Structure formats: structure tokens, C-alpha cells
PDB file of C-alpha atoms in Angstrom:
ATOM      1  CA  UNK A 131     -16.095   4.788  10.334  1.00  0.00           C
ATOM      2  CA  UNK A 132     -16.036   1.543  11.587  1.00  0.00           C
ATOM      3  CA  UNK A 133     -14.306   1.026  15.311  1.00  0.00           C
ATOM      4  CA  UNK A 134     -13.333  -2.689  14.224  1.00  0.00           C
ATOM      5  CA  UNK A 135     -10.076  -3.615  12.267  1.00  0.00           C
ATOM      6  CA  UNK A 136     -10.233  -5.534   9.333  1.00  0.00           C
ATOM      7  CA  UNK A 137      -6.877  -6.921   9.647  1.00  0.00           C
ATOM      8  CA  UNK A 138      -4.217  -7.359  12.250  1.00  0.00           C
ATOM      9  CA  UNK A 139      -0.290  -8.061  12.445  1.00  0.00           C
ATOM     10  CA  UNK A 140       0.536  -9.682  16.093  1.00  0.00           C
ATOM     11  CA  UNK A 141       4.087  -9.991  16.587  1.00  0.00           C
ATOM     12  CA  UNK A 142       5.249 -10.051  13.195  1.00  0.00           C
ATOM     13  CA  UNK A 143       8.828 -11.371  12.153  1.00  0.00           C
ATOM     14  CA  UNK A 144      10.754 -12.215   9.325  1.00  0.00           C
ATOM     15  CA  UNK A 145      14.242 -12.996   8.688  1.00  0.00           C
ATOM     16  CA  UNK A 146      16.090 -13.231   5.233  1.00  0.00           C
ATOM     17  CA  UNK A 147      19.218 -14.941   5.552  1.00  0.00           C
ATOM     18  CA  UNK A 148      19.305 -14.915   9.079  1.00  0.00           C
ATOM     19  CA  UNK A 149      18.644 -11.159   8.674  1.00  0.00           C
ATOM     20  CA  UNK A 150      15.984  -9.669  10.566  1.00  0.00           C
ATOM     21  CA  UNK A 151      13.681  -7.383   8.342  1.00  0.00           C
ATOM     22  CA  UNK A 152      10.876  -6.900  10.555  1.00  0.00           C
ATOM     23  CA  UNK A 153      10.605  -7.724  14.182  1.00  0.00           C
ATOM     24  CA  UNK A 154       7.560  -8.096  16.823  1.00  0.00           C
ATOM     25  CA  UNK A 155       5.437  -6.331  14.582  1.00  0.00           C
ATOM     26  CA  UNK A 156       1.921  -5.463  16.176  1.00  0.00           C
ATOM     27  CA  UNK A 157      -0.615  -3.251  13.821  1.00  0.00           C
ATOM     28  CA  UNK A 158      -4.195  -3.008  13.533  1.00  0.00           C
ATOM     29  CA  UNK A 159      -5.323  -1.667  10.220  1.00  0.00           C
ATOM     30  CA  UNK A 160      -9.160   0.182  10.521  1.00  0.00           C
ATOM     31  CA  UNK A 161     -10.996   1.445   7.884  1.00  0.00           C
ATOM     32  CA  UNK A 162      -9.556   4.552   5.979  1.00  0.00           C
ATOM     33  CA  UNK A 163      -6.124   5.586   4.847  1.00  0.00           C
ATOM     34  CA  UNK A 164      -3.091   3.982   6.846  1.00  0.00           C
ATOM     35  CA  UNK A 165       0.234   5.287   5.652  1.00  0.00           C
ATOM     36  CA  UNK A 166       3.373   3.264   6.318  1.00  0.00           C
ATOM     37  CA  UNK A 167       5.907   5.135   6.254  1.00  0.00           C
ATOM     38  CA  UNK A 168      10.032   4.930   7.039  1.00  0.00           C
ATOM     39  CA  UNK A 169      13.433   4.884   5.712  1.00  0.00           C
ATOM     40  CA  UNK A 170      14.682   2.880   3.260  1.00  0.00           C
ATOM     41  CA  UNK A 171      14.938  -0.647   4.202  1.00  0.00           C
ATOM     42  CA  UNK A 172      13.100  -0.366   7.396  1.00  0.00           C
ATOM     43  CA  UNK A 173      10.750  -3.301   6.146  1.00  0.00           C
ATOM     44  CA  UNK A 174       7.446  -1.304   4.498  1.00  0.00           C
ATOM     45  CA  UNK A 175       7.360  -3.586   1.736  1.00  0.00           C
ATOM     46  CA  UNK A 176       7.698  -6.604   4.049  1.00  0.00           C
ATOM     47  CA  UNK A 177       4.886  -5.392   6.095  1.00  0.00           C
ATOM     48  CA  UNK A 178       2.854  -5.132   2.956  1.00  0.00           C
ATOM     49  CA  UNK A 179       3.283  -8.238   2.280  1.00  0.00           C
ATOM     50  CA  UNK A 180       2.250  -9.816   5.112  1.00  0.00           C
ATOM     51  CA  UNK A 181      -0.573  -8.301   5.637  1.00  0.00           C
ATOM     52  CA  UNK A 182      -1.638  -8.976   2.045  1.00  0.00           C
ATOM     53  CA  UNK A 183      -0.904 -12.943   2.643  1.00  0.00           C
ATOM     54  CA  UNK A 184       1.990 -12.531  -0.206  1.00  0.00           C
ATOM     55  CA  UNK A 185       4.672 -12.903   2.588  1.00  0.00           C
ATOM     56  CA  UNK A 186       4.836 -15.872   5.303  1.00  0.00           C
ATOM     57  CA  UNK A 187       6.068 -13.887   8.686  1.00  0.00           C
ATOM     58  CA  UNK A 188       9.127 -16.390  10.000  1.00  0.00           C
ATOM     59  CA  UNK A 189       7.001 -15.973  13.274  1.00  0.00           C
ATOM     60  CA  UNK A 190       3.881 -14.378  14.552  1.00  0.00           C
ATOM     61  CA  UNK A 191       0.505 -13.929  13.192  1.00  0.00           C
ATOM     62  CA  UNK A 192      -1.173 -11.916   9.939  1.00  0.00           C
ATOM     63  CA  UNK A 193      -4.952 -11.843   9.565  1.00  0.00           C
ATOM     64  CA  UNK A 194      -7.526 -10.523   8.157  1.00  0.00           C
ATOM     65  CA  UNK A 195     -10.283 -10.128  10.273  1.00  0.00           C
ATOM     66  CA  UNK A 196     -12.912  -8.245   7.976  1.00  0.00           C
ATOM     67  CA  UNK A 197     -16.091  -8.947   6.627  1.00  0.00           C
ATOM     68  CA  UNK A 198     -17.006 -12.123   4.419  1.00  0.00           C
ATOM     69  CA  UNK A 199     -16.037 -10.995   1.100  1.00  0.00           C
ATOM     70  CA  UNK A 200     -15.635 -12.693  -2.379  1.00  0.00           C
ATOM     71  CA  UNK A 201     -12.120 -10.937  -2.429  1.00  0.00           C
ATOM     72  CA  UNK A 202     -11.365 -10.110   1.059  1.00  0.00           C
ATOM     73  CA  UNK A 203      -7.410  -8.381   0.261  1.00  0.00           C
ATOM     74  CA  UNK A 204      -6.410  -6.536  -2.863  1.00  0.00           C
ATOM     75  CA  UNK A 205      -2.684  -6.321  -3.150  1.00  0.00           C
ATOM     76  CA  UNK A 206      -0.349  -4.203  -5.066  1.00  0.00           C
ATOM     77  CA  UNK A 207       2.716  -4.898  -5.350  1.00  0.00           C
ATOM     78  CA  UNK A 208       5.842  -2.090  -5.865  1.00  0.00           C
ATOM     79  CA  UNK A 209       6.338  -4.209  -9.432  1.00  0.00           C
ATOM     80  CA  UNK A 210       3.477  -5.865 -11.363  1.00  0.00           C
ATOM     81  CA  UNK A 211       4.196  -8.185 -14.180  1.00  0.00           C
ATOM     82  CA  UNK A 212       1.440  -6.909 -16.335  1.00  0.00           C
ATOM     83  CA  UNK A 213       1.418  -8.625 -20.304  1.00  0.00           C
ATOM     84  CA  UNK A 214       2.290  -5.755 -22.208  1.00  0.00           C
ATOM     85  CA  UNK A 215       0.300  -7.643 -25.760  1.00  0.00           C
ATOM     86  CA  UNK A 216      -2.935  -7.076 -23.148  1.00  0.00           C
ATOM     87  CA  UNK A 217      -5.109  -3.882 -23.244  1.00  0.00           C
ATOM     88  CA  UNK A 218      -5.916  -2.333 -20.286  1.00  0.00           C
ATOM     89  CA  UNK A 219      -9.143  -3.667 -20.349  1.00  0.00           C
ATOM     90  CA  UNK A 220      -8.491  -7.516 -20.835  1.00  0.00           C
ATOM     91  CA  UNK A 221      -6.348  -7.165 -18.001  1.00  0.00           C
ATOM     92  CA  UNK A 222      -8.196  -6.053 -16.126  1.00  0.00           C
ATOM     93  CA  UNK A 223     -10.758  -8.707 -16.957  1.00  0.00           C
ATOM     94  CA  UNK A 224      -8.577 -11.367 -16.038  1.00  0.00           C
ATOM     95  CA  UNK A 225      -8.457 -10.433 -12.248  1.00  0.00           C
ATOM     96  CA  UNK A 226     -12.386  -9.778 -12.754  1.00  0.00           C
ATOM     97  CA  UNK A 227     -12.856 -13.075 -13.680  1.00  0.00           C
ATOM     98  CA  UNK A 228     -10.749 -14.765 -10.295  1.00  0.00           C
ATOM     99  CA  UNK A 229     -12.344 -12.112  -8.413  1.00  0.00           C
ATOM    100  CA  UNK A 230     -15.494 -10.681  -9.606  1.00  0.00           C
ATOM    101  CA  UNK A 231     -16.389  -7.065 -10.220  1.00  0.00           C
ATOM    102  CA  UNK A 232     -16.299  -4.956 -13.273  1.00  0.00           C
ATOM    103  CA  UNK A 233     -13.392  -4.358 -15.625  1.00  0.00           C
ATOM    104  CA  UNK A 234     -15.146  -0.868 -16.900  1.00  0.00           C
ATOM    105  CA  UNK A 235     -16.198   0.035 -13.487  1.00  0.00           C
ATOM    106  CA  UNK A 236     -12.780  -0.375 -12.210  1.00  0.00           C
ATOM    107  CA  UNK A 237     -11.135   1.268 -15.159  1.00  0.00           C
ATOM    108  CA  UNK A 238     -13.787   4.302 -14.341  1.00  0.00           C
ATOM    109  CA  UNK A 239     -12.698   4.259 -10.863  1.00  0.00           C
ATOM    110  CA  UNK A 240      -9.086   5.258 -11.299  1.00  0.00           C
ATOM    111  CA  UNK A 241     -10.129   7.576 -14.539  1.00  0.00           C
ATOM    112  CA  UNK A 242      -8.314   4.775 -17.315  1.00  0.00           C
ATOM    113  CA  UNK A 243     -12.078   4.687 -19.210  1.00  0.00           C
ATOM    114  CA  UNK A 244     -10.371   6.057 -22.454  1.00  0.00           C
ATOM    115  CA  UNK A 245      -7.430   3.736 -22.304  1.00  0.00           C
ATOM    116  CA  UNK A 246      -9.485   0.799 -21.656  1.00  0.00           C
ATOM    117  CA  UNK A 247      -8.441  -0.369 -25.343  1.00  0.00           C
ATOM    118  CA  UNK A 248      -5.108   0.551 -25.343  1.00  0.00           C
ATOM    119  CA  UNK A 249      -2.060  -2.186 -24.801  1.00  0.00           C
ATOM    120  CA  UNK A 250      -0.558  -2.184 -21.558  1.00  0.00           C
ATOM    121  CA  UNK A 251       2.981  -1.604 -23.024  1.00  0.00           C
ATOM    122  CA  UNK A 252       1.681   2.013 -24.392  1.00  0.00           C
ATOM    123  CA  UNK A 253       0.816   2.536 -21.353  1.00  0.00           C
ATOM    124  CA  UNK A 254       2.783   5.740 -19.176  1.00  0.00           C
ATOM    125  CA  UNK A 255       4.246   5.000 -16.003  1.00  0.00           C
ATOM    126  CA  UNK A 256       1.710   6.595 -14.161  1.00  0.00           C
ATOM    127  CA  UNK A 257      -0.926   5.176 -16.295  1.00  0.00           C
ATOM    128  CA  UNK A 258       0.256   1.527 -15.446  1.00  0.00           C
ATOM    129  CA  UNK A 259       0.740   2.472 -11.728  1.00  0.00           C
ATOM    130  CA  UNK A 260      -3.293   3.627 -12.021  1.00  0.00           C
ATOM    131  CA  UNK A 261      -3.948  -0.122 -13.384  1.00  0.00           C
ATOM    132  CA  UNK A 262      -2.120  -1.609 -10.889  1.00  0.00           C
ATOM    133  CA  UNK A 263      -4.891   0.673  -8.371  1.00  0.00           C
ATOM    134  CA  UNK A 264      -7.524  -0.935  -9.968  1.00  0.00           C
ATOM    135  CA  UNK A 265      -6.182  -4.232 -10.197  1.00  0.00           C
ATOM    136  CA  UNK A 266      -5.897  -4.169  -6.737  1.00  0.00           C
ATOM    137  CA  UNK A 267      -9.885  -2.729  -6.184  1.00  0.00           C
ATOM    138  CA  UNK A 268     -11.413  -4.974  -8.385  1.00  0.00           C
ATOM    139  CA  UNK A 269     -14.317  -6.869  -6.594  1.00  0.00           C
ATOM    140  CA  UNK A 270     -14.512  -4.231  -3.707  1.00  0.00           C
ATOM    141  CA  UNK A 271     -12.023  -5.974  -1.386  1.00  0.00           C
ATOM    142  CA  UNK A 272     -12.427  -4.673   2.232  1.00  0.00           C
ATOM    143  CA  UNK A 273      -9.015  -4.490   2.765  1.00  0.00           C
ATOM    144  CA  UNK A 274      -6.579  -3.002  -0.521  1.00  0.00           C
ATOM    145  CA  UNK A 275      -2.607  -2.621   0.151  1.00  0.00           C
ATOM    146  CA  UNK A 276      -1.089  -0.632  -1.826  1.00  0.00           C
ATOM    147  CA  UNK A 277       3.550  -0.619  -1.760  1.00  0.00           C
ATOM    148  CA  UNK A 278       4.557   2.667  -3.424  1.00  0.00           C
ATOM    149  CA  UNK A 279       2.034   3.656  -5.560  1.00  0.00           C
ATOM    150  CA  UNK A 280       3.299   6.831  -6.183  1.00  0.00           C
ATOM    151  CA  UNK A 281       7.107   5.533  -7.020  1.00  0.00           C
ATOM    152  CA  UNK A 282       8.906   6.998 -10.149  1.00  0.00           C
ATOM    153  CA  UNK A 283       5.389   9.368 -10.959  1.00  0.00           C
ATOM    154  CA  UNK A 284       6.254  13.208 -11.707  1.00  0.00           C
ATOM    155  CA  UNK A 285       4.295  15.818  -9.094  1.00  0.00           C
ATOM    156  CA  UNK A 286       1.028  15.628 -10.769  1.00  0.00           C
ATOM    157  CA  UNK A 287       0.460  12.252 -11.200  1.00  0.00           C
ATOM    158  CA  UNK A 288       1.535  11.207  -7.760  1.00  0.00           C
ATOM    159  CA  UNK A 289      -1.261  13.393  -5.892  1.00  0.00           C
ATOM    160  CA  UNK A 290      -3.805  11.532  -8.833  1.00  0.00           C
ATOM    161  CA  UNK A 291      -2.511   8.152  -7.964  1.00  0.00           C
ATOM    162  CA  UNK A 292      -2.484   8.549  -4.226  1.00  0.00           C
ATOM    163  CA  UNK A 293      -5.408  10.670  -4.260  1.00  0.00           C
ATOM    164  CA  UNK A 294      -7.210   7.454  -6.360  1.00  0.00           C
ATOM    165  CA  UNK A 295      -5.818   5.143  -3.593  1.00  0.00           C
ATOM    166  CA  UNK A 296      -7.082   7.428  -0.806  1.00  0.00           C
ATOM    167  CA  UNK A 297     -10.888   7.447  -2.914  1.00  0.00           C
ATOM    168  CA  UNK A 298     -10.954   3.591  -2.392  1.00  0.00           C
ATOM    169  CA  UNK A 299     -11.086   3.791   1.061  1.00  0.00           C
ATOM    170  CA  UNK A 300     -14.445   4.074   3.032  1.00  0.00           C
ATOM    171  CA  UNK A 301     -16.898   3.392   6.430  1.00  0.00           C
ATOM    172  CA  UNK A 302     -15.818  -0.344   5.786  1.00  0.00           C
ATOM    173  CA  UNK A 303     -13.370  -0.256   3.550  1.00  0.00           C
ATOM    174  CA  UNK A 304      -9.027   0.248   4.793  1.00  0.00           C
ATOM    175  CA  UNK A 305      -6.339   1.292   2.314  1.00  0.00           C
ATOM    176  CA  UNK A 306      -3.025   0.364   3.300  1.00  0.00           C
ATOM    177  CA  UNK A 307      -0.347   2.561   1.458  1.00  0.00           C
ATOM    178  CA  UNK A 308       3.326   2.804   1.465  1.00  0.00           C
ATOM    179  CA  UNK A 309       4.648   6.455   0.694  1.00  0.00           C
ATOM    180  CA  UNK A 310       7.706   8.295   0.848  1.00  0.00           C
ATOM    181  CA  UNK A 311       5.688  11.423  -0.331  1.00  0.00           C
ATOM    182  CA  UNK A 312       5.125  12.799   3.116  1.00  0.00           C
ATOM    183  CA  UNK A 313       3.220  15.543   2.218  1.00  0.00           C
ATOM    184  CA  UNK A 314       0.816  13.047   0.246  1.00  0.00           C
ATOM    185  CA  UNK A 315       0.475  10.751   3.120  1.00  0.00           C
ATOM    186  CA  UNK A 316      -0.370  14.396   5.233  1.00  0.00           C
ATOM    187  CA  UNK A 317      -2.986  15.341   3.058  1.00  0.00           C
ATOM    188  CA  UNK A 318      -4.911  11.942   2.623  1.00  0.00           C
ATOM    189  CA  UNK A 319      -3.841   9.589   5.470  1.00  0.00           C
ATOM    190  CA  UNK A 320      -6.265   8.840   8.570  1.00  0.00           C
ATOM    191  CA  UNK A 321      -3.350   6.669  10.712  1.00  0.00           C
ATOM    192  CA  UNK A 322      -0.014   6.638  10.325  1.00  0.00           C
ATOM    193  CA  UNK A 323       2.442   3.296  10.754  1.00  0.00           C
ATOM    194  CA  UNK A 324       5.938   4.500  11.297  1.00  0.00           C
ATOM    195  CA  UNK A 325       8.649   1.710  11.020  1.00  0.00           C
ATOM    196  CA  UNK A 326      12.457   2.343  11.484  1.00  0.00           C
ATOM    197  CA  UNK A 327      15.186  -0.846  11.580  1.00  0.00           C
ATOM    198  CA  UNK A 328      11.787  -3.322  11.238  1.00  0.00           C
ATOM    199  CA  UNK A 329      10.055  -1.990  14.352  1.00  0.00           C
ATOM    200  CA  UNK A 330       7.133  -0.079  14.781  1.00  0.00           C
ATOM    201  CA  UNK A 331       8.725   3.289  16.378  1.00  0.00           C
ATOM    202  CA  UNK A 332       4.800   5.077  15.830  1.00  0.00           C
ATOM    203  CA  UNK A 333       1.423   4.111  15.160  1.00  0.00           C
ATOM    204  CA  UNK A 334      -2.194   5.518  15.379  1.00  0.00           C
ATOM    205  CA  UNK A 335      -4.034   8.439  14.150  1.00  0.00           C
ATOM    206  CA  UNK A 336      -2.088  11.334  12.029  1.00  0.00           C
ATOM    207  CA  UNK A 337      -3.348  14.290  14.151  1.00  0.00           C
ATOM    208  CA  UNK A 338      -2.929  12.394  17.221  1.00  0.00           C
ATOM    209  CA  UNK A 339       0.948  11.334  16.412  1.00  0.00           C
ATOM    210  CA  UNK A 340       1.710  14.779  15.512  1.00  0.00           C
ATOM    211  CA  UNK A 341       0.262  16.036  18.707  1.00  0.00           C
ATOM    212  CA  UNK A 342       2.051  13.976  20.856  1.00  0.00           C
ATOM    213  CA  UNK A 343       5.196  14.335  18.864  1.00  0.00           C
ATOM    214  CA  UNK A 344       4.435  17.956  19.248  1.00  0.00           C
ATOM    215  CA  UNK A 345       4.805  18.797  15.548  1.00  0.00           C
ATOM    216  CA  UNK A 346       2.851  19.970  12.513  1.00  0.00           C
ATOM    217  CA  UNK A 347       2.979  17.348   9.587  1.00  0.00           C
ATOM    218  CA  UNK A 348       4.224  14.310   8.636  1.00  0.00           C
ATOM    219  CA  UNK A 349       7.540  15.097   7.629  1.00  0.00           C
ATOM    220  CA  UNK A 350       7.975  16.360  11.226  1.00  0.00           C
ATOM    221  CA  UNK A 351       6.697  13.527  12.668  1.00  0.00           C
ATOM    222  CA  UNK A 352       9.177  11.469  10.598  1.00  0.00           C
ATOM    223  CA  UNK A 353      12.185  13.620  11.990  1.00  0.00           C
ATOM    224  CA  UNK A 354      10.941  13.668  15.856  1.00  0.00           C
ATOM    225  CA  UNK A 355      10.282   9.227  15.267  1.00  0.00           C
ATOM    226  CA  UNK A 356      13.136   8.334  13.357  1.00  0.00           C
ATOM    227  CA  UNK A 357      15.595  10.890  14.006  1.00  0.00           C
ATOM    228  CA  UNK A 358      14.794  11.810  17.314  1.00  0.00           C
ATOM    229  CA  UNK A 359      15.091  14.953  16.663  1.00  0.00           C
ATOM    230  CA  UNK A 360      11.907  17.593  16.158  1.00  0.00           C
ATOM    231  CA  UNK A 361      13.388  20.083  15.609  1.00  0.00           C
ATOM    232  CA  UNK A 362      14.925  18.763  11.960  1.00  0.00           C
ATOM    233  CA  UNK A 363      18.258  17.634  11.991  1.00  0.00           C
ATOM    234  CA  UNK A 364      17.075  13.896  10.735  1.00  0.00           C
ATOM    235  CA  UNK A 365      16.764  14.226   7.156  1.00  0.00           C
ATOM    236  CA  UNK A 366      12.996  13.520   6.191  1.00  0.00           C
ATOM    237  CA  UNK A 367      14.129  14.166   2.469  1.00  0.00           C
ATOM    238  CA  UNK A 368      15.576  10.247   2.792  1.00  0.00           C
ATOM    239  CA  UNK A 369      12.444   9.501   2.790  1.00  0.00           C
ATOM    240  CA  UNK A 370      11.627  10.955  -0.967  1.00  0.00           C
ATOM    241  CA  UNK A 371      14.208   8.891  -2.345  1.00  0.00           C
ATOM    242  CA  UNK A 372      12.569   5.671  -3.503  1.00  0.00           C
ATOM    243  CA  UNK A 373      12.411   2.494  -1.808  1.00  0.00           C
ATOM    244  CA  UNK A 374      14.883  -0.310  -0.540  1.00  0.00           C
ATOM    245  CA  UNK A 375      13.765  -2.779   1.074  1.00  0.00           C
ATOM    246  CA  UNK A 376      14.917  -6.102   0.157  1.00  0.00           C
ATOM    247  CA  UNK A 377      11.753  -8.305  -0.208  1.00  0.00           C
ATOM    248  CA  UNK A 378      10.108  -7.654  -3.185  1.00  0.00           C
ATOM    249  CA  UNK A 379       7.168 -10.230  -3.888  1.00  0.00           C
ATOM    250  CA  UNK A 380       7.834 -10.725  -7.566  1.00  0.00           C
ATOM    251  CA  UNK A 381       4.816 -11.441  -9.051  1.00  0.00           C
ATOM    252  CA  UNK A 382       0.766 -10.483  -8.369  1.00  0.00           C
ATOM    253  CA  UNK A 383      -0.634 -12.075  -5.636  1.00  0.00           C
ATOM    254  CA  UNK A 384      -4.351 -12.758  -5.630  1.00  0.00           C
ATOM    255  CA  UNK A 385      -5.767 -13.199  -2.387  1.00  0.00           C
ATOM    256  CA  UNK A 386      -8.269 -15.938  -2.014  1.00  0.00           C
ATOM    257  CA  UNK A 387      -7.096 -17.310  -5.653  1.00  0.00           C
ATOM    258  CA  UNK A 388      -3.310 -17.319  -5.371  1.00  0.00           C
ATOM    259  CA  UNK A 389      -2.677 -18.240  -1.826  1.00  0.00           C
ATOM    260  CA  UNK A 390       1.034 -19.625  -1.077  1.00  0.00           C
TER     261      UNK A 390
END
């Protein structure tokens, strides 16, 4: 893989309300699987955000810093406002058509080929959260962030939908994915981004972390970060428990098309 990052955070803040939700975030994102991972409300879906250009930091600096690309960022967000009257396949072909690439190809990609003619509001939960995956990869962006993919998806379909985000990734391609499913973000994840209270309390390569942290997996590296405590008595389960954070971009941001 690539030694160059695509995209870089450099002393990210943002308040809400005079509330801090991140502060003096610094992250480099490289190509493969990045996990961000944390309690709830420590500012993952902020960070998200900003990196996808949904979410103006209140100071420092988000860029992407890829290749030229017809759609350099694809962006899910944890809700998409999908038209339920649309098939799978027309919506698809909307974002195709601001951002080039194939509806069928995409559909393919995240294994939706059969649905492609059914309406999105007959869709399952995991089906839609599959869409939203190749919503978010259509046109090959360099750079795809991903907040909660997995959220609300029983056992099964959470290792297909993180292991179809972890497929998009590549020599020149990064995959930016929020996750409370530790042992997801173990199996598939290159890099790891801890954040606790809007910091970053860990970043860098999986193996590496754990190493240093002297622990096995992920969910002990979550205990030794944001517990301080390796040998368990943080509760890593908090982080199974859905998401909190408070700054929800509410609708589907199109980078390049939609910027604000």
C-alpha cells in the first residue's frame, strides 16, 4: 500500500453550543481500513464528518490530499434519507449521475444485484445499510467514510456489511469506518483511531497499538486507552451499545457536488 495519506485532520475543533465535541484533532488517514473507534459521544461521528467535508471544524484544518478524482470522498452518513417510492437501482443512479460510475456495478459490489428492482422502503435494515455502502463507492472515490455501518444489523449481517466496507478498500484506496463492533474492527481494520472526550487518546496501526498497549485485540486496546486499565475493569461492552454523539449530518452529502 501506498505510504502517502489521502486525507488529513490538523488540529481539528468543533464546538456546539459552546460545547467542545472534538478538540486538536490531528489524523492522517492511508490507504486501507481505519477504524474509529470510542465511547459514546466521544465525537466519531464529528470526525466523520469532517473529514468527509459534511462538517465545518470551528478551527483547524480537514483535507483531502489524494489523487485527482471525479469523486474524490464518498460519505455515509449514520442516517440516509433514501426515497422509499425509489428502487434500489434508480437510487443508486441518481448519485451515478452527480458522480459517475455504475449503478449495477455498485449494486454487484455490495451483493444488492437481485434487489436492484426492488423499492427502497422493502428494503431490510441491513439491506438499506448495504445501499448506503454503495452509495458511498459509487465512482471509485479514493477516500469512502463510512459512520456506523454496522448499527442496528443482527450478527450476520454486520460481518457482511463491514466485511463489504473493508472490500472497498485497496493499494490507493482508504476506508474510514466507525464501529462499536470491536471484534469487527479486529478482524478487518489496518489502523486504528481511538477518540475518548474528543481527543485522540490512540492512533496508528492495529498490531502496533496492541503491542504497545501490551494487549491482544481491540477490545483490549479499548480498555488499556480509554479506561486505563488493561487488565479489564473499563467496560469495552459500552462500546457495543450504539452511538451518541450529538452531530448528526442530516442529510447525504455529496462531495464535489454538494459542498457547504
Amino acid at each position: 500500500m501506498s505510504d502517502d495519506p489521502l486525507a488529513e485532520l490538523s488540529g481539528v475543533a468543533r464546538t456546539y453550543g459552546g460545547v467542545a465535541v472534538l478538540e486538536d484533532v490531528s489524523v492522517a488517514v492511508f490507504p486501507g481500513v481505519t477504524a474509529v473507534i470510542g465511547p459514546n459521544g466521544s465525537g466519531k461521528s464529528t470526525l466523520l464528518g469532517a473529514l468527509a467535508g459534511a462538517i465545518e471544524p470551528t478551527d483547524g484544518r480537514a483535507r483531502y490530499v489524494g489523487p485527482d478524482a471525479g469523486r474524490p470522498i464518498g460519505y455515509l452518513p449514520q442516517r440516509v434519507p433514501f426515497r422509499e417510492e425509489f428502487t434500489a437501482r434508480e437510487t443508486l443512479a441518481f448519485y451515478a449521475g452527480v458522480a459517475g460510475g455504475d449503478p449495477d456495478e455498485a449494486l454487484a459490489r455490495v451483493g444488492l444485484s437481485d434487489a436492484a428492482d426492488r423499492r427502497v422502503g422493502a428494503l431490510s435494515g441491513g439491506m438499506r445499510r448495504l445501499l448506503g455502502i454503495a452509495q458511498a463507492t459509487v465512482g471509485d472515490p479514493p477516500l469512502v467514510v463510512l459512520d456506523e455501518p454496522t448499527s442496528g444489523l443482527d450478527p450476520g449481517m454486520r460481518e457482511r456489511a463491514f466485511r463489504t466496507a473493508a472490500d472497498a478498500s485497496g493499494a490507493d484506496t482508504a476506508v474510514v469506518v466507525s464501529s462499536h463492533d470491536l471484534d469487527l474492527v479486529d478482524e478487518h481494520a489496518d489502523r486504528v483511531v481511538v477518540l475518548d472526550r474528543g481527543r485522540v487518546a490512540a492512533a496508528g496501526p492495529r498490531d502496533r497499538l496492541c503491542s504497545d498497549h501490551g494487549v491482544d485485540d481491540v477490545a483490549g486496546l479499548y480498555r488499556a486507552v480509554v479506561a486505563g486499565d488493561a487488565g479489564g475493569s473499563g467496560d469495552a461492552a459500552d462500546a457495543g451499545s450504539g452511538d451518541a454523539d450529538r452531530d448528526e449530518p442530516s442529510g447525504v452529502h455529496v462531495t464535489g457536488v454538494s459542498e457547504r
